[in-house]
Amino acid sequence: MQLIMTCINLRKPPCSLKVGPDKMVNTLNNEPDFKQVLRDAGLRVTPQRASVITILSETDDHPNVEELYEKVRKLDDTISVATVYRTLSVLENVGLVRKLVLNDAPARYEMMPPTNHDHLVDLESGELVEIPGTDIADVMNRVASELGYEIVSHHTVIRARKR
Amino acid sequence: MQLIMTCINLRKPPCSLKVGPDKMVNTLNNEPDFKQVLRDAGLRVTPQRASVITILSETDDHPNVEELYEKVRKLDDTISVATVYRTLSVLENVGLVRKLVLNDAPARYEMMPPTNHDHLVDLESGELVEIPGTDIADVMNRVASELGYEIVSHHTVIRARKR
DNA sequence: CCTGTTAATGCGAATTATTCGCAAATGTCA
DNA sequence: TGACATTTGCGAATAATTCGCATTAACAGG
Ligand SMILES: [Mn+2]
Ligand SMILES: [Mn+2]
Ligand SMILES: [Zn+2]
Ligand SMILES: [Zn+2]
């Protein structure tokens, strides 16, 4: 099943990562920012890593590695798939990128979102819908009442470390 | 990283699926129950499906297919891995089983829990901890205050269909 | 600038969880 | 007890991701 990302329309303006002037600024600020994050982690700033971040920052959907690789190749036609995998893993580790592991599909990726959101998979269309907010009960209520969705199941995985 | 399932101790009695006399009853009631669920879905009741349900009902952790297969083989030494996969898929479709897709590890399975719970992955030990309740904000607060966990990230996937 | 050290890359092969194809077996129902 | 569609077992196939290693390049220090 193919996943298509759309923006939920619980309220206007939409939550699209590309919409809004502040986000444009954020995207531009991204470049010096990620360099510092990498260096602070003792990692090198390579053109491959820059390319992956550029492409992932420019897109408002949730590409998988194959899709990302095709787009990144337009910036750097010598980059390899293995490097895209390694780069995404690195960027995930330093907290710049979020990896979405969904059922029976290759992992998808997004820049670590400035505004928290979770995801809803439309079982019929395969759409991947972004849901603003953090409160599951609230989300369930909104989805049920404001959108016409019937929730089949939900599953939250929290990654944590002992404090 | 190996995942070990433990039971959270936010309050007593613990939420272990095997603890408590009512759960024992639930497990025993499971057998006639699942047959009806399968038949209602137009599916056949096979010894392979019964074996998988028996083993998965008896365990209080979250086995992956490999682990499940080894245990099921003690009930039915001719069952094949492919059948375990197919059976789990069928049982998930009819709502008897929940599949847990975690990062970089084979999927894990549990009987659809009578009491709702989500999961927490301890990033250091790899432990898979069960978290009662449905409210994410509440869970985050509890985890932070009552257990000594620092939340690194959380991700909720809701599966839904248009109503 | 150079230069040395070391991390990162590219390539292709390897890994491995999961699925598939098909012949044989079996559950269900009349 | 058949008929017959479904399910199984087996092995091969698939495909996402990782690995090994030779080569390249980032970058700290001189
Ligand atoms: Mn794709
Ligand atoms: Mn295992
Ligand atoms: Zn998103
Ligand atoms: Zn559980």
Short mmCIF file of N, CA and C in Angstrom, two decimals, chain B residues 3-150:
data_model
loop_
_atom_site.label_atom_id
_atom_site.label_comp_id
_atom_site.label_asym_id
_atom_site.label_seq_id
_atom_site.Cartn_x
_atom_site.Cartn_y
_atom_site.Cartn_z
N LEU B 3 15.02 -6.96 22.80
CA LEU B 3 13.94 -6.37 23.58
C LEU B 3 13.46 -7.34 24.63
N ILE B 4 13.40 -6.86 25.85
CA ILE B 4 12.91 -7.69 26.93
C ILE B 4 11.66 -7.04 27.48
N MET B 5 10.62 -7.83 27.61
CA MET B 5 9.37 -7.26 28.10
C MET B 5 9.32 -7.30 29.61
N THR B 6 8.97 -6.21 30.20
CA THR B 6 8.74 -6.21 31.63
C THR B 6 7.42 -5.52 31.91
N CYS B 7 7.03 -5.59 33.15
CA CYS B 7 5.78 -4.96 33.53
C CYS B 7 6.05 -3.70 34.31
N ILE B 8 5.40 -2.65 33.90
CA ILE B 8 5.55 -1.38 34.58
C ILE B 8 4.92 -1.50 35.97
N ASN B 9 5.46 -0.78 36.93
CA ASN B 9 4.88 -0.87 38.26
C ASN B 9 4.39 0.50 38.75
N LEU B 10 3.59 1.11 37.88
CA LEU B 10 3.05 2.40 38.26
C LEU B 10 2.14 2.26 39.47
N ARG B 11 1.41 1.18 39.52
CA ARG B 11 0.54 0.92 40.67
C ARG B 11 0.39 -0.58 40.80
N LYS B 12 0.04 -1.00 42.00
CA LYS B 12 -0.22 -2.42 42.21
C LYS B 12 -1.71 -2.66 42.17
N PRO B 13 -2.16 -3.81 41.72
CA PRO B 13 -1.35 -4.92 41.21
C PRO B 13 -0.77 -4.62 39.85
N PRO B 14 0.32 -5.31 39.47
CA PRO B 14 0.96 -5.07 38.18
C PRO B 14 0.03 -5.43 37.03
N CYS B 15 0.35 -4.88 35.86
CA CYS B 15 -0.54 -5.03 34.72
C CYS B 15 -0.27 -6.29 33.92
N SER B 16 0.60 -7.15 34.44
CA SER B 16 0.94 -8.35 33.68
C SER B 16 -0.30 -9.09 33.22
N LEU B 17 -0.21 -9.53 32.00
CA LEU B 17 -1.38 -10.19 31.42
C LEU B 17 -1.66 -11.52 32.09
N LYS B 18 -0.65 -12.08 32.77
CA LYS B 18 -0.86 -13.37 33.41
C LYS B 18 -1.31 -13.21 34.87
N VAL B 19 -1.15 -12.04 35.43
CA VAL B 19 -1.45 -11.84 36.84
C VAL B 19 -2.93 -11.54 37.04
N GLY B 20 -3.47 -12.08 38.09
CA GLY B 20 -4.87 -11.83 38.41
C GLY B 20 -5.75 -12.96 37.96
N PRO B 21 -6.69 -13.36 38.82
CA PRO B 21 -7.55 -14.51 38.51
C PRO B 21 -8.48 -14.25 37.33
N ASP B 22 -8.90 -12.99 37.15
CA ASP B 22 -9.79 -12.70 36.03
C ASP B 22 -9.10 -12.93 34.70
N LYS B 23 -7.78 -12.66 34.68
CA LYS B 23 -7.07 -12.86 33.42
C LYS B 23 -6.94 -14.35 33.09
N MET B 24 -6.77 -15.16 34.13
CA MET B 24 -6.72 -16.61 33.88
C MET B 24 -8.01 -17.06 33.22
N VAL B 25 -9.09 -16.52 33.72
CA VAL B 25 -10.39 -16.84 33.12
C VAL B 25 -10.44 -16.37 31.67
N ASN B 26 -9.95 -15.16 31.47
CA ASN B 26 -9.92 -14.64 30.12
C ASN B 26 -9.16 -15.56 29.17
N THR B 27 -8.01 -16.04 29.64
CA THR B 27 -7.20 -16.91 28.80
C THR B 27 -7.95 -18.18 28.45
N LEU B 28 -8.62 -18.72 29.45
CA LEU B 28 -9.38 -19.95 29.19
C LEU B 28 -10.55 -19.66 28.25
N ASN B 29 -11.18 -18.54 28.44
CA ASN B 29 -12.29 -18.19 27.55
C ASN B 29 -11.82 -17.95 26.13
N ASN B 30 -10.53 -17.74 25.97
CA ASN B 30 -9.99 -17.42 24.68
C ASN B 30 -10.33 -18.45 23.61
N GLU B 31 -10.28 -19.72 24.02
CA GLU B 31 -10.36 -20.78 23.02
C GLU B 31 -11.68 -20.78 22.23
N PRO B 32 -12.82 -20.92 22.91
CA PRO B 32 -14.06 -20.88 22.13
C PRO B 32 -14.24 -19.53 21.43
N ASP B 33 -13.72 -18.49 22.07
CA ASP B 33 -13.90 -17.15 21.55
C ASP B 33 -13.27 -16.98 20.19
N PHE B 34 -12.00 -17.37 20.05
CA PHE B 34 -11.29 -17.12 18.81
C PHE B 34 -11.89 -17.93 17.67
N LYS B 35 -12.42 -19.11 18.00
CA LYS B 35 -13.06 -19.91 16.94
C LYS B 35 -14.23 -19.14 16.35
N GLN B 36 -15.00 -18.53 17.21
CA GLN B 36 -16.15 -17.79 16.72
C GLN B 36 -15.71 -16.59 15.90
N VAL B 37 -14.70 -15.92 16.37
CA VAL B 37 -14.22 -14.74 15.64
C VAL B 37 -13.78 -15.13 14.24
N LEU B 38 -13.04 -16.23 14.14
CA LEU B 38 -12.58 -16.69 12.84
C LEU B 38 -13.78 -17.06 11.96
N ARG B 39 -14.69 -17.82 12.50
CA ARG B 39 -15.85 -18.25 11.70
C ARG B 39 -16.68 -17.07 11.25
N ASP B 40 -16.85 -16.11 12.15
CA ASP B 40 -17.62 -14.92 11.79
C ASP B 40 -16.97 -14.17 10.64
N ALA B 41 -15.66 -14.33 10.52
CA ALA B 41 -14.94 -13.64 9.44
C ALA B 41 -14.87 -14.52 8.20
N GLY B 42 -15.54 -15.67 8.24
CA GLY B 42 -15.53 -16.56 7.09
C GLY B 42 -14.23 -17.33 6.94
N LEU B 43 -13.50 -17.46 8.04
CA LEU B 43 -12.21 -18.14 7.99
C LEU B 43 -12.30 -19.47 8.73
N ARG B 44 -11.39 -20.36 8.42
CA ARG B 44 -11.44 -21.69 9.01
C ARG B 44 -10.64 -21.77 10.29
N VAL B 45 -11.09 -22.67 11.14
CA VAL B 45 -10.37 -22.92 12.38
C VAL B 45 -9.43 -24.10 12.15
N THR B 46 -8.17 -23.80 12.10
CA THR B 46 -7.18 -24.86 11.85
C THR B 46 -6.36 -25.08 13.11
N PRO B 47 -5.79 -26.26 13.27
CA PRO B 47 -4.95 -26.50 14.44
C PRO B 47 -3.76 -25.55 14.50
N GLN B 48 -3.25 -25.14 13.34
CA GLN B 48 -2.14 -24.20 13.35
C GLN B 48 -2.56 -22.88 13.99
N ARG B 49 -3.72 -22.39 13.58
CA ARG B 49 -4.20 -21.13 14.16
C ARG B 49 -4.45 -21.28 15.65
N ALA B 50 -5.00 -22.43 16.03
CA ALA B 50 -5.23 -22.65 17.47
C ALA B 50 -3.92 -22.67 18.24
N SER B 51 -2.92 -23.31 17.67
CA SER B 51 -1.63 -23.40 18.36
C SER B 51 -1.01 -22.02 18.57
N VAL B 52 -1.05 -21.21 17.53
CA VAL B 52 -0.46 -19.88 17.64
C VAL B 52 -1.18 -19.09 18.73
N ILE B 53 -2.50 -19.17 18.74
CA ILE B 53 -3.26 -18.43 19.75
C ILE B 53 -2.97 -18.97 21.14
N THR B 54 -2.89 -20.26 21.26
CA THR B 54 -2.59 -20.85 22.58
C THR B 54 -1.27 -20.32 23.12
N ILE B 55 -0.25 -20.42 22.31
CA ILE B 55 1.07 -19.97 22.77
C ILE B 55 1.08 -18.49 23.07
N LEU B 56 0.50 -17.71 22.17
CA LEU B 56 0.53 -16.26 22.37
C LEU B 56 -0.32 -15.86 23.58
N SER B 57 -1.34 -16.63 23.89
CA SER B 57 -2.17 -16.33 25.06
C SER B 57 -1.44 -16.68 26.35
N GLU B 58 -0.60 -17.69 26.26
CA GLU B 58 0.08 -18.16 27.48
C GLU B 58 1.27 -17.28 27.86
N THR B 59 1.78 -16.55 26.91
CA THR B 59 2.98 -15.78 27.19
C THR B 59 2.62 -14.37 27.65
N ASP B 60 3.47 -13.82 28.51
CA ASP B 60 3.18 -12.46 28.95
C ASP B 60 4.19 -11.47 28.39
N ASP B 61 5.02 -11.93 27.44
CA ASP B 61 5.90 -10.96 26.80
C ASP B 61 5.47 -10.74 25.35
N HIS B 62 6.35 -10.18 24.59
CA HIS B 62 5.99 -9.80 23.22
C HIS B 62 6.93 -10.48 22.25
N PRO B 63 6.66 -11.74 21.96
CA PRO B 63 7.59 -12.52 21.13
C PRO B 63 7.58 -12.07 19.69
N ASN B 64 8.73 -12.23 19.04
CA ASN B 64 8.75 -12.07 17.59
C ASN B 64 8.46 -13.43 16.95
N VAL B 65 8.45 -13.45 15.64
CA VAL B 65 8.03 -14.68 14.96
C VAL B 65 8.97 -15.83 15.27
N GLU B 66 10.25 -15.52 15.32
CA GLU B 66 11.22 -16.59 15.59
C GLU B 66 10.95 -17.25 16.94
N GLU B 67 10.75 -16.41 17.96
CA GLU B 67 10.48 -16.94 19.30
C GLU B 67 9.16 -17.68 19.35
N LEU B 68 8.17 -17.10 18.71
CA LEU B 68 6.85 -17.73 18.67
C LEU B 68 6.91 -19.08 17.97
N TYR B 69 7.61 -19.10 16.89
CA TYR B 69 7.73 -20.32 16.10
C TYR B 69 8.33 -21.44 16.92
N GLU B 70 9.39 -21.12 17.68
CA GLU B 70 10.02 -22.15 18.51
C GLU B 70 9.05 -22.72 19.53
N LYS B 71 8.27 -21.86 20.15
CA LYS B 71 7.32 -22.33 21.15
C LYS B 71 6.16 -23.09 20.52
N VAL B 72 5.69 -22.59 19.40
CA VAL B 72 4.54 -23.24 18.75
C VAL B 72 4.93 -24.64 18.28
N ARG B 73 6.18 -24.79 17.90
CA ARG B 73 6.66 -26.08 17.42
C ARG B 73 6.50 -27.17 18.46
N LYS B 74 6.49 -26.79 19.73
CA LYS B 74 6.32 -27.79 20.79
C LYS B 74 4.89 -28.30 20.83
N LEU B 75 3.98 -27.52 20.31
CA LEU B 75 2.59 -27.98 20.22
C LEU B 75 2.35 -28.69 18.90
N ASP B 76 3.00 -28.22 17.87
CA ASP B 76 2.78 -28.74 16.52
C ASP B 76 4.12 -28.74 15.81
N ASP B 77 4.79 -29.88 15.80
CA ASP B 77 6.15 -29.91 15.29
C ASP B 77 6.22 -29.96 13.77
N THR B 78 5.10 -29.82 13.11
CA THR B 78 5.14 -29.80 11.65
C THR B 78 4.76 -28.44 11.08
N ILE B 79 4.42 -27.52 11.95
CA ILE B 79 4.02 -26.19 11.47
C ILE B 79 5.23 -25.50 10.83
N SER B 80 4.97 -24.68 9.84
CA SER B 80 6.05 -23.99 9.15
C SER B 80 6.06 -22.51 9.54
N VAL B 81 7.21 -21.89 9.32
CA VAL B 81 7.34 -20.46 9.65
C VAL B 81 6.38 -19.64 8.82
N ALA B 82 6.26 -19.98 7.57
CA ALA B 82 5.36 -19.22 6.69
C ALA B 82 3.95 -19.23 7.26
N THR B 83 3.56 -20.36 7.83
CA THR B 83 2.22 -20.45 8.41
C THR B 83 2.08 -19.56 9.63
N VAL B 84 3.14 -19.49 10.42
CA VAL B 84 3.10 -18.60 11.58
C VAL B 84 2.92 -17.16 11.11
N TYR B 85 3.68 -16.77 10.10
CA TYR B 85 3.51 -15.43 9.55
C TYR B 85 2.08 -15.21 9.06
N ARG B 86 1.60 -16.17 8.26
CA ARG B 86 0.26 -16.01 7.70
C ARG B 86 -0.79 -15.96 8.79
N THR B 87 -0.62 -16.83 9.78
CA THR B 87 -1.59 -16.89 10.88
C THR B 87 -1.63 -15.57 11.65
N LEU B 88 -0.45 -15.04 11.94
CA LEU B 88 -0.42 -13.79 12.68
C LEU B 88 -1.07 -12.67 11.89
N SER B 89 -0.85 -12.69 10.59
CA SER B 89 -1.47 -11.68 9.74
C SER B 89 -2.99 -11.80 9.78
N VAL B 90 -3.46 -13.04 9.69
CA VAL B 90 -4.91 -13.28 9.75
C VAL B 90 -5.47 -12.84 11.09
N LEU B 91 -4.80 -13.24 12.16
CA LEU B 91 -5.29 -12.91 13.50
C LEU B 91 -5.26 -11.41 13.74
N GLU B 92 -4.30 -10.74 13.14
CA GLU B 92 -4.27 -9.29 13.26
C GLU B 92 -5.46 -8.68 12.52
N ASN B 93 -5.73 -9.22 11.34
CA ASN B 93 -6.83 -8.68 10.54
C ASN B 93 -8.18 -8.82 11.23
N VAL B 94 -8.38 -9.91 11.95
CA VAL B 94 -9.67 -10.10 12.63
C VAL B 94 -9.66 -9.47 14.02
N GLY B 95 -8.54 -8.82 14.36
CA GLY B 95 -8.53 -8.08 15.61
C GLY B 95 -8.20 -8.88 16.84
N LEU B 96 -7.66 -10.09 16.67
CA LEU B 96 -7.33 -10.90 17.84
C LEU B 96 -5.90 -10.64 18.32
N VAL B 97 -5.08 -10.13 17.43
CA VAL B 97 -3.67 -10.00 17.73
C VAL B 97 -3.20 -8.59 17.37
N ARG B 98 -2.28 -8.08 18.14
CA ARG B 98 -1.69 -6.79 17.82
C ARG B 98 -0.23 -6.97 17.45
N LYS B 99 0.14 -6.34 16.37
CA LYS B 99 1.50 -6.40 15.86
C LYS B 99 2.22 -5.13 16.27
N LEU B 100 3.38 -5.29 16.88
CA LEU B 100 4.16 -4.14 17.30
C LEU B 100 5.36 -3.97 16.38
N VAL B 101 5.35 -2.91 15.61
CA VAL B 101 6.47 -2.65 14.70
C VAL B 101 7.39 -1.64 15.35
N LEU B 102 8.54 -2.12 15.76
CA LEU B 102 9.49 -1.25 16.43
C LEU B 102 10.67 -1.00 15.51
N ASN B 103 11.50 -0.04 15.88
CA ASN B 103 12.64 0.33 15.04
C ASN B 103 13.67 -0.79 14.93
N ASP B 104 14.04 -1.09 13.71
CA ASP B 104 15.22 -1.93 13.47
C ASP B 104 15.16 -3.26 14.19
N ALA B 105 13.98 -3.85 14.28
CA ALA B 105 13.86 -5.16 14.88
C ALA B 105 12.65 -5.84 14.24
N PRO B 106 12.69 -7.17 14.19
CA PRO B 106 11.52 -7.88 13.66
C PRO B 106 10.27 -7.55 14.48
N ALA B 107 9.14 -7.62 13.85
CA ALA B 107 7.88 -7.28 14.51
C ALA B 107 7.64 -8.20 15.70
N ARG B 108 6.97 -7.69 16.69
CA ARG B 108 6.60 -8.47 17.86
C ARG B 108 5.09 -8.51 17.95
N TYR B 109 4.60 -9.51 18.68
CA TYR B 109 3.15 -9.73 18.70
C TYR B 109 2.64 -9.94 20.12
N GLU B 110 1.38 -9.57 20.30
CA GLU B 110 0.70 -9.85 21.56
C GLU B 110 -0.78 -10.04 21.27
N MET B 111 -1.45 -10.79 22.14
CA MET B 111 -2.89 -10.89 22.01
C MET B 111 -3.47 -9.49 22.17
N MET B 112 -4.51 -9.20 21.41
CA MET B 112 -5.11 -7.88 21.55
C MET B 112 -5.45 -7.68 23.01
N PRO B 113 -4.85 -6.69 23.62
CA PRO B 113 -4.95 -6.60 25.08
C PRO B 113 -6.34 -6.19 25.54
N PRO B 114 -6.84 -6.89 26.57
CA PRO B 114 -8.14 -6.54 27.14
C PRO B 114 -8.10 -5.15 27.77
N THR B 115 -6.97 -4.85 28.41
CA THR B 115 -6.78 -3.51 28.96
C THR B 115 -5.81 -2.76 28.06
N ASN B 116 -6.25 -1.62 27.58
CA ASN B 116 -5.41 -0.83 26.69
C ASN B 116 -4.07 -0.49 27.31
N HIS B 117 -3.04 -0.64 26.52
CA HIS B 117 -1.76 -0.15 26.98
C HIS B 117 -0.88 0.20 25.79
N ASP B 118 0.04 1.10 26.03
CA ASP B 118 1.03 1.44 25.03
C ASP B 118 2.37 0.90 25.48
N HIS B 119 3.42 1.28 24.78
CA HIS B 119 4.72 0.69 25.07
C HIS B 119 5.82 1.72 25.17
N LEU B 120 6.77 1.41 26.00
CA LEU B 120 7.94 2.27 26.17
C LEU B 120 9.19 1.43 25.96
N VAL B 121 10.05 1.92 25.11
CA VAL B 121 11.32 1.23 24.86
C VAL B 121 12.42 1.92 25.67
N ASP B 122 13.00 1.18 26.58
CA ASP B 122 14.14 1.70 27.33
C ASP B 122 15.36 1.68 26.43
N LEU B 123 15.84 2.84 26.06
CA LEU B 123 16.91 2.92 25.06
C LEU B 123 18.21 2.31 25.54
N GLU B 124 18.41 2.24 26.84
CA GLU B 124 19.67 1.67 27.33
C GLU B 124 19.61 0.16 27.40
N SER B 125 18.58 -0.34 28.06
CA SER B 125 18.51 -1.79 28.28
C SER B 125 17.81 -2.51 27.14
N GLY B 126 17.02 -1.79 26.37
CA GLY B 126 16.23 -2.43 25.34
C GLY B 126 14.92 -2.99 25.85
N GLU B 127 14.71 -2.85 27.15
CA GLU B 127 13.46 -3.34 27.74
C GLU B 127 12.24 -2.74 27.05
N LEU B 128 11.23 -3.57 26.89
CA LEU B 128 9.95 -3.09 26.39
C LEU B 128 8.99 -3.07 27.56
N VAL B 129 8.60 -1.89 27.96
CA VAL B 129 7.79 -1.71 29.17
C VAL B 129 6.35 -1.41 28.77
N GLU B 130 5.43 -2.04 29.45
CA GLU B 130 4.02 -1.78 29.15
C GLU B 130 3.53 -0.59 29.96
N ILE B 131 2.78 0.25 29.31
CA ILE B 131 2.25 1.44 29.96
C ILE B 131 0.74 1.41 29.90
N PRO B 132 0.07 1.34 31.07
CA PRO B 132 -1.39 1.32 31.05
C PRO B 132 -1.93 2.69 30.66
N GLY B 133 -3.15 2.70 30.21
CA GLY B 133 -3.80 3.97 29.94
C GLY B 133 -3.67 4.41 28.50
N THR B 134 -4.39 5.42 28.13
CA THR B 134 -4.45 5.83 26.73
C THR B 134 -4.00 7.26 26.53
N ASP B 135 -3.88 8.01 27.58
CA ASP B 135 -3.67 9.44 27.41
C ASP B 135 -2.18 9.75 27.42
N ILE B 136 -1.71 10.25 26.30
CA ILE B 136 -0.27 10.46 26.14
C ILE B 136 0.28 11.48 27.11
N ALA B 137 -0.40 12.57 27.26
CA ALA B 137 0.10 13.59 28.18
C ALA B 137 0.19 13.01 29.59
N ASP B 138 -0.83 12.28 29.95
CA ASP B 138 -0.84 11.64 31.26
C ASP B 138 0.33 10.68 31.39
N VAL B 139 0.52 9.89 30.34
CA VAL B 139 1.60 8.91 30.35
C VAL B 139 2.96 9.59 30.48
N MET B 140 3.14 10.66 29.72
CA MET B 140 4.43 11.36 29.78
C MET B 140 4.67 11.86 31.20
N ASN B 141 3.64 12.40 31.81
CA ASN B 141 3.79 12.91 33.16
C ASN B 141 4.13 11.79 34.14
N ARG B 142 3.40 10.68 34.01
CA ARG B 142 3.64 9.56 34.92
C ARG B 142 5.05 9.03 34.77
N VAL B 143 5.43 8.84 33.50
CA VAL B 143 6.75 8.28 33.25
C VAL B 143 7.83 9.18 33.81
N ALA B 144 7.64 10.47 33.62
CA ALA B 144 8.64 11.41 34.09
C ALA B 144 8.68 11.45 35.61
N SER B 145 7.52 11.41 36.23
CA SER B 145 7.50 11.62 37.68
C SER B 145 7.61 10.32 38.47
N GLU B 146 6.86 9.31 38.08
CA GLU B 146 6.80 8.11 38.91
C GLU B 146 7.91 7.12 38.60
N LEU B 147 8.26 6.99 37.34
CA LEU B 147 9.42 6.18 37.00
C LEU B 147 10.53 7.17 36.72
N GLY B 148 11.72 6.74 36.65
CA GLY B 148 12.78 7.71 36.40
C GLY B 148 13.13 7.81 34.94
N TYR B 149 12.15 7.99 34.08
CA TYR B 149 12.47 8.01 32.66
C TYR B 149 12.47 9.41 32.07
N GLU B 150 13.44 9.63 31.22
CA GLU B 150 13.48 10.85 30.43
C GLU B 150 13.06 10.49 29.02
#
